[in-house]
Tab-separated table of C-alpha atoms in Angstrom:
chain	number	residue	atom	x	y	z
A	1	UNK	CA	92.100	77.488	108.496
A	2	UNK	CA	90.359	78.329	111.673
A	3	UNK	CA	91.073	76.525	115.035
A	4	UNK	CA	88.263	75.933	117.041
A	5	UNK	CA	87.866	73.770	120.708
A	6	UNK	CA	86.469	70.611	120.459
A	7	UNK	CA	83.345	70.863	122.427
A	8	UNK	CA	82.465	73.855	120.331
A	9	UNK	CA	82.766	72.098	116.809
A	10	UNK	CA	79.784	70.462	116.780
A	11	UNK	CA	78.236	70.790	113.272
A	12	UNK	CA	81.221	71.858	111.806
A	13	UNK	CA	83.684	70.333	108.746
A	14	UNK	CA	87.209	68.958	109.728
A	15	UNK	CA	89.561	70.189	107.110
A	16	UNK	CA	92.259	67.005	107.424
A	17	UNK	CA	92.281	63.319	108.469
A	18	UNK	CA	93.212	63.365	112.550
A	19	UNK	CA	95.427	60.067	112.950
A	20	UNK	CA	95.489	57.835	116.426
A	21	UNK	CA	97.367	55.644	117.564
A	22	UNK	CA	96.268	52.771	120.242
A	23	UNK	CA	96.066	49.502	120.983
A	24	UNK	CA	98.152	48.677	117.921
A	25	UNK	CA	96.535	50.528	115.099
A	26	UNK	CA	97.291	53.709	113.336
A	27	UNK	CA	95.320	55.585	110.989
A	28	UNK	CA	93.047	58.193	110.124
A	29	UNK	CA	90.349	58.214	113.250
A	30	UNK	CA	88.662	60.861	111.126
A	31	UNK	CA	89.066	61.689	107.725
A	32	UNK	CA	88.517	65.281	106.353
A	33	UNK	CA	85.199	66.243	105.550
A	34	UNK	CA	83.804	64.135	108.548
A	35	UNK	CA	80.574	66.620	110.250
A	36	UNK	CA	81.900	66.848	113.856
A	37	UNK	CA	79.019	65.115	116.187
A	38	UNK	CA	78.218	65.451	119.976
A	39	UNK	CA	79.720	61.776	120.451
A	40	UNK	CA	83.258	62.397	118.367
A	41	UNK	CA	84.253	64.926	121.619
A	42	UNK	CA	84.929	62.424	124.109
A	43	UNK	CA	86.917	60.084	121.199
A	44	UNK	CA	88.800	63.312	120.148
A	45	UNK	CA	90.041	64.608	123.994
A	46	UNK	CA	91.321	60.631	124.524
A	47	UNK	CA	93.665	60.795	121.382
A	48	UNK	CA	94.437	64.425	122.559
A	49	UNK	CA	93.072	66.851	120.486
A	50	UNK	CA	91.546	69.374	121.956
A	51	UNK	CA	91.205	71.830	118.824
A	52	UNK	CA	90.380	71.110	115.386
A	53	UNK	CA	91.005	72.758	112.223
A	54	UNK	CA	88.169	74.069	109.926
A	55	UNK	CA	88.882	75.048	106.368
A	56	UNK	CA	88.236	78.917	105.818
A	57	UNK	CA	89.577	79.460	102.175
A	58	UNK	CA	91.880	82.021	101.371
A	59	UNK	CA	93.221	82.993	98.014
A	60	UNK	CA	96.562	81.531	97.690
A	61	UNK	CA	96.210	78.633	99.722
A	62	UNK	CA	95.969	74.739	99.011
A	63	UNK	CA	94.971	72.195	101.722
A	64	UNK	CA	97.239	69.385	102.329
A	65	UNK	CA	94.779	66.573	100.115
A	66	UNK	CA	94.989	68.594	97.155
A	67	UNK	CA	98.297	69.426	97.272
A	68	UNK	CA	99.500	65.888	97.347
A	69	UNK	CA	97.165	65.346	93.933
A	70	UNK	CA	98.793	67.963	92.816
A	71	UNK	CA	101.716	66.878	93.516
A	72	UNK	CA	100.868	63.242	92.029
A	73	UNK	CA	99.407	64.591	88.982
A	74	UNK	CA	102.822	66.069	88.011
A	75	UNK	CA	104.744	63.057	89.233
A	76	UNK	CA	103.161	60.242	87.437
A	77	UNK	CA	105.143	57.577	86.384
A	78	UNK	CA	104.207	54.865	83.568
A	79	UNK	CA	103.597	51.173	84.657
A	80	UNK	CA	102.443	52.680	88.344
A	81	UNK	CA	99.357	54.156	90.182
A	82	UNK	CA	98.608	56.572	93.394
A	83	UNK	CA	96.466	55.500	96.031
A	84	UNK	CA	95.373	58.100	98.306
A	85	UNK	CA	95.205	60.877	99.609
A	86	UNK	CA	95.158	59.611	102.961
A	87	UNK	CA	96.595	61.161	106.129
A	88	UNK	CA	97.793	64.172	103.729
A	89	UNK	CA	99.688	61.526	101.805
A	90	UNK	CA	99.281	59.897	98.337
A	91	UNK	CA	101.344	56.739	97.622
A	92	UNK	CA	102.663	55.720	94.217
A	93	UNK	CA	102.642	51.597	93.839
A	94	UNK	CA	104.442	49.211	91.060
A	95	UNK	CA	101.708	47.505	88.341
A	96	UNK	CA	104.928	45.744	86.788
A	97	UNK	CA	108.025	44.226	88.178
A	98	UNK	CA	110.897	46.226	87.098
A	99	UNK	CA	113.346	48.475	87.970
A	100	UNK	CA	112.807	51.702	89.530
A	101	UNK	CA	114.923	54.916	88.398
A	102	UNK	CA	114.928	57.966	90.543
A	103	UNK	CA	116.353	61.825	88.955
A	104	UNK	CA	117.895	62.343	92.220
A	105	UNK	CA	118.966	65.592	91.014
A	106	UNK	CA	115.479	66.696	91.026
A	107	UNK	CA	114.163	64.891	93.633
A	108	UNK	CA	116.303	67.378	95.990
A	109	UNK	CA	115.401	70.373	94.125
A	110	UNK	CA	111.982	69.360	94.503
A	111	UNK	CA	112.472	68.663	98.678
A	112	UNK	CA	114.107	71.898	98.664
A	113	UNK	CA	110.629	73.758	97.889
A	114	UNK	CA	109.644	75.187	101.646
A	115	UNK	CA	107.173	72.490	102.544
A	116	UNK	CA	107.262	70.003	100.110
A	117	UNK	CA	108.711	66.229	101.045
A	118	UNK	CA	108.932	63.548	98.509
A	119	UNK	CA	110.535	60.106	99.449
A	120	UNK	CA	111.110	56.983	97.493
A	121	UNK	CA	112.914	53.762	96.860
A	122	UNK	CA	116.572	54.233	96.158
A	123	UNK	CA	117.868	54.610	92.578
A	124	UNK	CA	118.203	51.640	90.522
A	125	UNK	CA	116.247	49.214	92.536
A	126	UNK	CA	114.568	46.229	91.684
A	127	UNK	CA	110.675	45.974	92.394
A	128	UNK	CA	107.883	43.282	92.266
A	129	UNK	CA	104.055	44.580	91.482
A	130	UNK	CA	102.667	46.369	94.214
A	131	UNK	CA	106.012	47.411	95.759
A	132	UNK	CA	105.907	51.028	97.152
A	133	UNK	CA	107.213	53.232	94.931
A	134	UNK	CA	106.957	56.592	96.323
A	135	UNK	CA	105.119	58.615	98.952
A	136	UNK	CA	104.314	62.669	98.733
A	137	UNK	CA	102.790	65.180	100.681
A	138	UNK	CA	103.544	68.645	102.446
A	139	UNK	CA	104.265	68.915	105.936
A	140	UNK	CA	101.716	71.926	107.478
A	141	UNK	CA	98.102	71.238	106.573
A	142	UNK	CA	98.294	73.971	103.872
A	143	UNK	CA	100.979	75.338	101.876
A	144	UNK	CA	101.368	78.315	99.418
A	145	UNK	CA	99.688	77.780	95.785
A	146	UNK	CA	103.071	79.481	94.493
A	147	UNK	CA	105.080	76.091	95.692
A	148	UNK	CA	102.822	73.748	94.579
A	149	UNK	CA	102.907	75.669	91.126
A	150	UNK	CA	106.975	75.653	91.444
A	151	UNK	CA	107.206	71.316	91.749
A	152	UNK	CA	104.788	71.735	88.372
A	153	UNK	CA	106.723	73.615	86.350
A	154	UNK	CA	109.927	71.689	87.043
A	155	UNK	CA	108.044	68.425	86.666
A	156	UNK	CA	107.330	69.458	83.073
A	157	UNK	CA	110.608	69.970	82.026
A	158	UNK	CA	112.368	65.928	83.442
A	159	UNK	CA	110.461	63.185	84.921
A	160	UNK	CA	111.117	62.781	88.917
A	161	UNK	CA	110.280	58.382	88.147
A	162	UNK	CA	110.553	55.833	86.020
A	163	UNK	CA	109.550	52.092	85.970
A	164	UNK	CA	111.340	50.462	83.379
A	165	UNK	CA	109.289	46.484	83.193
A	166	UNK	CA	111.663	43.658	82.492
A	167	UNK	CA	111.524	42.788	79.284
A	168	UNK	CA	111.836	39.390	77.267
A	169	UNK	CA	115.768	38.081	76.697
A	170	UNK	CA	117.221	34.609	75.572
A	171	UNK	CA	120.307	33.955	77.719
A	172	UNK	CA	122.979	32.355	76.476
A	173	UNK	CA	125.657	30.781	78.815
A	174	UNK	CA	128.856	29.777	78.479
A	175	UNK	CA	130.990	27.946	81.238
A	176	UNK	CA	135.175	28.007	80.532
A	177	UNK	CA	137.656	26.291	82.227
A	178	UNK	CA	139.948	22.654	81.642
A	179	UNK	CA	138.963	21.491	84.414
A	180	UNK	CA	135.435	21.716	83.982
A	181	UNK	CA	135.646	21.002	80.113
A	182	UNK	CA	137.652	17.551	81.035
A	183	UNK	CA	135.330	16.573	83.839
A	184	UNK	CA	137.716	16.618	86.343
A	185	UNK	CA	134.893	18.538	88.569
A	186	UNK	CA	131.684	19.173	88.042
A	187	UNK	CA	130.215	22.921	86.685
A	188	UNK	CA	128.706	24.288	89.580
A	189	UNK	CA	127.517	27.938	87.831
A	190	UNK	CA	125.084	26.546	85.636
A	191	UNK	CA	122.367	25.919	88.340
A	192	UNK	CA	123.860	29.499	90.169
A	193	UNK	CA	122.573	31.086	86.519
A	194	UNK	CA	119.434	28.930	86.025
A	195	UNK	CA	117.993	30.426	89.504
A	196	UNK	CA	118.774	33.662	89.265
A	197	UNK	CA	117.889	33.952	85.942
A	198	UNK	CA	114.145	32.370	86.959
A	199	UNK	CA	113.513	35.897	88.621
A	200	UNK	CA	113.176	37.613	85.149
A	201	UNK	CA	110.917	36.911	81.622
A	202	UNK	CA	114.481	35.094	80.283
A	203	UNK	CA	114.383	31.847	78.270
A	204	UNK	CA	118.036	29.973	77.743
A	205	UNK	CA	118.363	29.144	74.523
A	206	UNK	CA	121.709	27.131	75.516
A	207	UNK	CA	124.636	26.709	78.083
A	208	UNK	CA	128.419	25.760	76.293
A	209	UNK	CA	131.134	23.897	78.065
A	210	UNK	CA	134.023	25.171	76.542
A	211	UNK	CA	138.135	24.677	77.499
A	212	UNK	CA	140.465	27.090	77.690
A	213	UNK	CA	140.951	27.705	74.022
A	214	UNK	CA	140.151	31.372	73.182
A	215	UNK	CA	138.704	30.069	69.135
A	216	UNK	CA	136.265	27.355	71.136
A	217	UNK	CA	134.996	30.342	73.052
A	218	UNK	CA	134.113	32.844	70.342
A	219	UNK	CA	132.731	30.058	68.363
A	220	UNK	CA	130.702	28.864	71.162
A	221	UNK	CA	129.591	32.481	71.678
A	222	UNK	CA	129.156	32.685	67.934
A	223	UNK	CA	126.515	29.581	67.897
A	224	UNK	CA	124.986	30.676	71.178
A	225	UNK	CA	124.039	34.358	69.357
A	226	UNK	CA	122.899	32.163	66.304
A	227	UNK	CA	120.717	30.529	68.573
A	228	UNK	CA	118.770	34.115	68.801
A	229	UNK	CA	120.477	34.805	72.204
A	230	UNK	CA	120.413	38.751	72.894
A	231	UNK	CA	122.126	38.305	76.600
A	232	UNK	CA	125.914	36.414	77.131
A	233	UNK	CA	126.949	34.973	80.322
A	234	UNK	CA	130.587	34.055	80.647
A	235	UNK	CA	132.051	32.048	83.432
A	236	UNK	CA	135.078	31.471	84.629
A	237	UNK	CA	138.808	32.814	83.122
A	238	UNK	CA	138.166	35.989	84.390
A	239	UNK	CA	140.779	36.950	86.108
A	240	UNK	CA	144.231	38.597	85.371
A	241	UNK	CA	145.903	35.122	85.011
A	242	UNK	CA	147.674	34.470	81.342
A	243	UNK	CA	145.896	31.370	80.560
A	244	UNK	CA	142.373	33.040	81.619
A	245	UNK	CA	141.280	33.458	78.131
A	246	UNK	CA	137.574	34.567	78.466
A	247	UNK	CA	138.262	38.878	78.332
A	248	UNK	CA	140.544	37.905	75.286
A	249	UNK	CA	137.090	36.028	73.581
A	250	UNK	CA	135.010	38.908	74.527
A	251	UNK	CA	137.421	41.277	72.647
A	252	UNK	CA	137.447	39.054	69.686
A	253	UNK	CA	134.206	38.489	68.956
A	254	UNK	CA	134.231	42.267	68.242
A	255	UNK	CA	132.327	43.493	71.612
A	256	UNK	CA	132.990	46.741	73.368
A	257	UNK	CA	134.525	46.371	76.542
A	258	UNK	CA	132.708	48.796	79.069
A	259	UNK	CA	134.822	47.384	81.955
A	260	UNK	CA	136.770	45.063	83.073
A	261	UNK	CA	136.597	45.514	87.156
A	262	UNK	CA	133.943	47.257	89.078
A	263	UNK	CA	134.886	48.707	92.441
A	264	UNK	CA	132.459	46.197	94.178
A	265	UNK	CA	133.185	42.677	96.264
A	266	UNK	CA	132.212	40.614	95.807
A	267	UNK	CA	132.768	40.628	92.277
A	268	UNK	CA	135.313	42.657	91.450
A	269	UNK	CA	136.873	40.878	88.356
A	270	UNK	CA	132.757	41.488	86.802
A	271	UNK	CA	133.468	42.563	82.942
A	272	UNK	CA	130.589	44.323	81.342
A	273	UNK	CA	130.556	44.900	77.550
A	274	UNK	CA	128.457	44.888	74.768
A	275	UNK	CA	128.036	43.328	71.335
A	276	UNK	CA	125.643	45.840	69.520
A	277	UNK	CA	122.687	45.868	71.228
A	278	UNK	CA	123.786	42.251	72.748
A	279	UNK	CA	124.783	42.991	76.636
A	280	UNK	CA	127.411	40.667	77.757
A	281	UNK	CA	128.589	39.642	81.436
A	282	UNK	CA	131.544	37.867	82.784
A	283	UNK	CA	131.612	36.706	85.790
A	284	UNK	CA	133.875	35.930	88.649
A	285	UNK	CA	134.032	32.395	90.327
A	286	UNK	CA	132.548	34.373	93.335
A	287	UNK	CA	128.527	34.182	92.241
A	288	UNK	CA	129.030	30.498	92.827
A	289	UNK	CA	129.939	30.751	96.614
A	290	UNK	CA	128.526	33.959	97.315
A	291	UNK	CA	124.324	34.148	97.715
A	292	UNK	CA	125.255	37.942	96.082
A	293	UNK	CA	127.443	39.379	94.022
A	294	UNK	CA	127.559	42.332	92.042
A	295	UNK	CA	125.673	40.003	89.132
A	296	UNK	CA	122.582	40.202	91.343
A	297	UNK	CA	122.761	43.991	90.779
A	298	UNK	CA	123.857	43.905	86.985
A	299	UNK	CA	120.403	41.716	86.172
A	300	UNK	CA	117.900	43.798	86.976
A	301	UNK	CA	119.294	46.714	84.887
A	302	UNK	CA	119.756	44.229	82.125
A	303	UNK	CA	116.271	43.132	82.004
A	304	UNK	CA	115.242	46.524	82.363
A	305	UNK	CA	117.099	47.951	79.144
A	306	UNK	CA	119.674	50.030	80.970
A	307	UNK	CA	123.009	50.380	78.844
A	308	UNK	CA	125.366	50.576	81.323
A	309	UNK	CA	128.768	52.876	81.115
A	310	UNK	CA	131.953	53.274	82.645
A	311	UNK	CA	130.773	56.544	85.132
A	312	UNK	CA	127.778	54.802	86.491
A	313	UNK	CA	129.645	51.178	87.038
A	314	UNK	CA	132.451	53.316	89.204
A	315	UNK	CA	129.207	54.746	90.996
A	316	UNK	CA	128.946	51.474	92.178
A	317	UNK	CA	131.956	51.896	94.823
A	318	UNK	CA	129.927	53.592	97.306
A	319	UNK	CA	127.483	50.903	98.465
A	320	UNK	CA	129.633	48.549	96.482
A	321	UNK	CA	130.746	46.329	99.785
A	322	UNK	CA	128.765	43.622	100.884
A	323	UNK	CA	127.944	43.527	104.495
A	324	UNK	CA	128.258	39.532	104.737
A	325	UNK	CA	125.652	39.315	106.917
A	326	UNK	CA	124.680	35.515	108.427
A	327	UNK	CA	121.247	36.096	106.303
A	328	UNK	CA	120.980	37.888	102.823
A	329	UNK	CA	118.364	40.519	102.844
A	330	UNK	CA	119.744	41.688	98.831
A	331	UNK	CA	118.166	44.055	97.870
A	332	UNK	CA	116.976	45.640	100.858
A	333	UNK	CA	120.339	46.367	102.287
A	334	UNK	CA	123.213	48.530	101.265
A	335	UNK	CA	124.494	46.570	99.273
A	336	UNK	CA	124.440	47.887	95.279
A	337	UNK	CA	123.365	51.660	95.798
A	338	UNK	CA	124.319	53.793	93.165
C-alpha cells in the first residue's frame, strides 16, 4: 500500500472501506475502489483522515476484502450464507433454525495465525434464520498470502461450523405421580411441554397419565413408541426417593442410561438415555416452576440430532448455574455453555 495526504489523492483508488461515525450512524463512508474527488477532501479531514491508503501490489500480499473471501470460502458451512465483504469483514448468517456447533479447538488455532480473527456464536447454541452466525476478517489492511494459505489448509482437514436444522420428531409424554394419576391435583407439565415443544418441527402423538406403578409406566411408554413416537418425555418420580419409580421404567424398557444427574440447576435430577435411536428425557418437577431449566438446553440438541454422552453432559457444569435473573433472556445469557 502507499499512503498518500488527502488533498493530494485526487484521482486516485482507495484500497479499503474508511468507516465514520456521527450523528448516530456507522458504516463505510467510502467503500474501496471509490475514485477520490475534489469534494470527498473536506468529508474525509471532518471524520479525521488525513491520509489514505492506495493499493500498490506486491507479491505476497492480500488486501483485507479478499482475505476475508478467502477466509469464507474455506469456512463455509451448510444451511448458511456470507454477506459481505464490508468494512474488511464478511458475515456468515443462519438460512435454517437449528443449532450451531463450533470446533473450538480449531477456532483458536485458527485466531492464533498472526492476523487472523474469527468470532462466533458460542458452541451448542440455538439459532432462528437469519441469526448471525459468524464474522471474519484480518486486522491490518493486508496480511501475508502465507497465513491466509495456513487457515486453508487446516480448513481442509475439520470443518470450523456446523448448522445442524431441527429435524421432524413425534413426542411422546408421559406424566407419573399418585397424586396426579388420582386427581388429587391437577398436571401442570403438560402445558410446560406443549410450549416448549411449539419452538421445534415436533408433533405429539400422545401424553399418558400414569401412577406410580413401574409396569403402567413401561407399558405406557411401550404404547406411546407404538404410536411412532421417536422422542420420550418423562415427568415426575425422578428423584432419589424409593417410591420414585420413573429411572427404574427407563431401565426396564431396555434403554441406556447416559445419566442420571447433570451438574446443572436447575435441573439437576435431568436423566438422559436412549432407547436405540429413541432419545429419552426425564425431567425434574423444576421445568414446571422454573421459565428454564436444563430441558431448555437438552431440546435444541435433540431436535438437532446430537447424541449426547456422559463427557459432554458433565461439560455442562461450567455455565451450568442459572443466574435467576427477574427477566429470562435464555439463551442469550450464561446459562447452558458448554
Amino acid at each position: 500500500m502507499k499512503k498518500v495526504n488527502v488533498e493530494n489523492a485526487v484521482g486516485l483508488t482507495l484500497c479499503h472501506d474508511i468507516t465514520a461515525m456521527f450523528d448516530g450512524f456507522k458504516g463505510p463512508l467510502f467503500r474501496r475502489g471509490h475514485v477520490i474527488e475534489e469534494a470527498d477532501i473536506p468529508r474525509l479531514l471532518d471524520i479525521g483522515k488525513k491520509t489514505v491508503f492506495i493499493w500498490e501490489p506486491e507479491a505476497g500480499e492480500v488486501h483485507e476484502e479478499d482475505a476475508a473471501r478467502r477466509m469464507a470460502a474455506a469456512i463455509g458451512a451448510p444451511n448458511s450464507h456470507y454477506e459481505g465483504p464490508s468494512e474488511g469483514k464478511m458475515l456468515l448468517k443462519a438460512d435454517c433454525a437449528g443449532m450451531l456447533r463450533v470446533n473450538k479447538a480449531l477456532q483458536r488455532r485458527l485466531n492464533s495465525i498472526g492476523d487472523i480473527t474469527i468470532t462466533t456464536l458460542p458452541d451448542h447454541y440455538p439459532v432462528a434464520v437469519g441469526a448471525r452466525l459468524a464474522s471474519m476478517r484480518i486486522v491490518p489492511l493486508v496480511t501475508q498470502e502465507a497465513q491466509i494459505a495456513e487457515l486453508e489448509a487446516l480448513c481442509k482437514t475439520q470443518p470450523l461450523l456446523q448448522l445442524l436444522p431441527y429435524q421432524p420428531k413425534k413426542a411422546g409424554i408421559i406424566i407419573t405421580g399418585s397424586e396426579v394419576y388420582s386427581g388429587r391435583i391437577q398436571d401442570k407439565f403438560e402445558a410446560v411441554a406443549r410450549r416448549k415443544l411449539a419452538a421445534y418441527p415436533c408433533e405429539i402423538v400422545g401424553v399418558e397419565l400414569c401412577d406410580d406403578v413401574l409396569d403402567m409406566l413401561t407399558g405406557k411408554a411401550k404404547k406411546l413408541l407404538d404410536a411412532g413416537a421417536d422422542l420420550l418425555i418423562f415427568s415426575g418420580g425422578m428423584s432419589v426417593d424409593p417410591d420414585d419409580l420413573t429411572p427404574s421404567a427407563i431401565r426396564a424398557l431396555g434403554a441406556e442410561i447416559v445419566t442420571h444427574g447433570v451438574p446443572s440447576q436447575p435441573g439437576n435430577m435431568t436423566l438422559v438415555a436412549y432407547l436405540g435411536d429413541v432419545p429419552i428425557l426425564g425431567v425434574p418437577g423444576a421445568a414446571i416452576s422454573m421459565p428454564t431449566t436444563i430441558f431448555d438446553v437438552l431440546l435444541p440438541q435433540v431436535f438437532a440430532g446430537q447424541r449426547f454422552t456422559k463427557e459432554e453432559l458433565i461439560g455442562l457444569a461450567e455455565g451450568g448455574l442459572c443466574q435467576l435473573c427477574k427477566a429470562c433472556h435464555f439463551p442469550n445469557c450464561t446459562f447452558g455453555r458448554y
